CSV table of C-alpha atoms in Angstrom, one decimal:
chain,number,residue,atom,x,y,z
A,1,MET,CA,-2.3,-1.6,17.2
A,2,LYS,CA,-3.2,-2.3,20.8
A,3,ASN,CA,-2.0,1.2,21.9
A,4,ILE,CA,-3.8,2.9,19.1
A,5,ARG,CA,-7.1,1.1,19.8
A,6,ALA,CA,-6.8,1.9,23.5
A,7,LYS,CA,-6.6,5.6,22.7
A,8,LEU,CA,-8.8,5.7,19.6
A,9,PRO,CA,-11.1,2.8,19.7
A,10,ASN,CA,-13.4,4.0,16.9
A,11,ALA,CA,-10.7,5.2,14.5
A,12,ALA,CA,-10.6,3.8,11.0
A,13,ILE,CA,-7.1,2.6,10.3
A,14,TYR,CA,-5.7,2.1,6.8
A,15,TRP,CA,-2.8,-0.2,6.1
A,16,ILE,CA,-1.0,0.4,2.8
A,17,ALA,CA,0.5,-2.5,1.0
A,18,ILE,CA,4.3,-2.9,0.8
A,19,SER,CA,5.2,-1.5,-2.5
A,20,PRO,CA,7.4,-3.3,-5.1
A,21,ASN,CA,10.8,-1.9,-6.0
A,22,GLU,CA,14.0,-3.1,-7.7
A,23,ARG,CA,16.1,-3.0,-4.4
A,24,ARG,CA,13.8,-5.6,-2.9
A,25,TRP,CA,12.8,-7.5,-6.0
A,26,GLY,CA,14.8,-10.6,-4.8
A,27,VAL,CA,12.4,-10.9,-1.9
A,28,GLN,CA,9.2,-10.1,-3.9
A,29,ASP,CA,7.7,-13.4,-2.9
A,30,LYS,CA,8.1,-12.5,0.7
A,31,ILE,CA,6.6,-9.1,0.1
A,32,LEU,CA,3.6,-10.7,-1.6
A,33,GLU,CA,3.2,-13.1,1.3
A,34,ALA,CA,3.5,-10.3,3.9
A,35,ASN,CA,0.9,-8.2,1.9
A,36,ALA,CA,-1.5,-11.3,1.9
A,37,LEU,CA,-1.1,-11.7,5.6
A,38,LEU,CA,-1.7,-8.0,6.2
A,39,LYS,CA,-4.8,-8.0,4.0
A,40,ASN,CA,-6.2,-11.0,5.8
A,41,TYR,CA,-5.6,-9.4,9.2
A,42,CYS,CA,-7.3,-6.2,8.0
A,43,GLU,CA,-10.3,-8.1,6.7
A,44,SER,CA,-10.7,-9.9,10.0
A,45,THR,CA,-10.3,-6.9,12.2
A,46,PRO,CA,-13.0,-4.2,12.6
A,47,LYS,CA,-12.2,-0.7,11.4
A,48,LEU,CA,-8.9,-1.9,9.9
A,49,HIS,CA,-8.6,-1.5,6.1
A,50,TYR,CA,-6.0,-2.6,3.6
A,51,ILE,CA,-5.1,-0.5,0.6
A,52,GLU,CA,-3.8,-2.6,-2.3
A,53,THR,CA,-1.2,-0.8,-4.4
A,54,MET,CA,0.6,-3.5,-6.3
A,55,PRO,CA,-1.6,-3.6,-9.5
A,56,GLN,CA,-1.0,0.1,-10.1
A,57,LEU,CA,2.7,0.0,-9.4
A,58,LEU,CA,3.5,-3.1,-11.4
A,59,GLY,CA,3.8,-3.1,-15.2
A,60,LYS,CA,1.8,-5.3,-17.5
A,61,ASP,CA,4.6,-7.8,-17.3
A,62,GLY,CA,4.1,-8.1,-13.5
A,63,LYS,CA,7.4,-6.4,-12.7
A,64,TYR,CA,8.2,-3.1,-11.0
A,65,GLN,CA,8.2,0.0,-13.2
A,66,PRO,CA,11.6,1.7,-12.9
A,67,GLU,CA,10.2,4.9,-14.3
A,68,LEU,CA,8.4,5.4,-10.9
A,69,TYR,CA,11.5,5.4,-8.8
A,70,ILE,CA,14.5,7.7,-8.1
A,71,GLY,CA,18.0,6.6,-8.6
A,72,ASP,CA,18.2,4.5,-5.4
A,73,LYS,CA,15.5,2.2,-7.0
A,74,LEU,CA,13.8,2.1,-3.6
A,75,HIS,CA,11.9,5.4,-3.2
A,76,PHE,CA,9.3,6.8,-5.5
A,77,ASN,CA,9.9,9.8,-7.8
A,78,GLU,CA,7.2,12.4,-8.5
A,79,LYS,CA,5.5,10.2,-11.0
A,80,GLY,CA,5.5,7.2,-8.6
A,81,TYR,CA,4.1,9.3,-5.8
A,82,VAL,CA,1.3,10.5,-8.1
A,83,VAL,CA,0.3,6.9,-8.8
A,84,TRP,CA,0.5,6.0,-5.1
A,85,LYS,CA,-1.5,9.1,-4.1
A,86,ASN,CA,-4.2,8.3,-6.6
A,87,VAL,CA,-4.6,4.8,-5.3
A,88,ILE,CA,-4.7,5.8,-1.6
A,89,GLY,CA,-6.8,8.9,-2.4
A,90,GLY,CA,-9.3,6.9,-4.3
A,91,VAL,CA,-9.9,4.6,-1.3
A,92,LEU,CA,-10.1,7.5,1.1
A,93,ASN,CA,-12.5,9.4,-1.1
A,94,ARG,CA,-14.6,6.3,-1.5
A,95,ASP,CA,-14.8,5.8,2.2
A,96,PHE,CA,-15.0,9.4,3.4
A,97,GLY,CA,-16.3,11.3,0.4
A,98,LYS,CA,-14.4,13.9,-1.5
A,99,LYS,CA,-13.9,17.0,0.6
C-alpha cells in the first residue's frame, strides 16, 4: 500500500472481500475475521474502499453455493463470475458512474 500511495497518492483503491468456497470452508471463521479486519482498515484509510461479496456468494443457509464453482471447488465458474462481476460492477458504477 505504501508503494502504491507513493506513486499514486490520489488513486481510489478497492479491496475485494475474500470469497467463500468449499476448499477453504474449514477456515471460514478466519476468512470472516480477515474480511472484517480488511473492512475496518479500508473504512479508516482515505481513498481505500472495501467491496463486500459474501452475501451474494452465500446461499440462504449461509453456506457457499457449489453451483458457482468449477470442479476444484475453489475457483468460480461462469455463473460465479457473473455474480462477482455484478457486485463489483455495482460498486464501481455507483462510485464512478456507468460509462
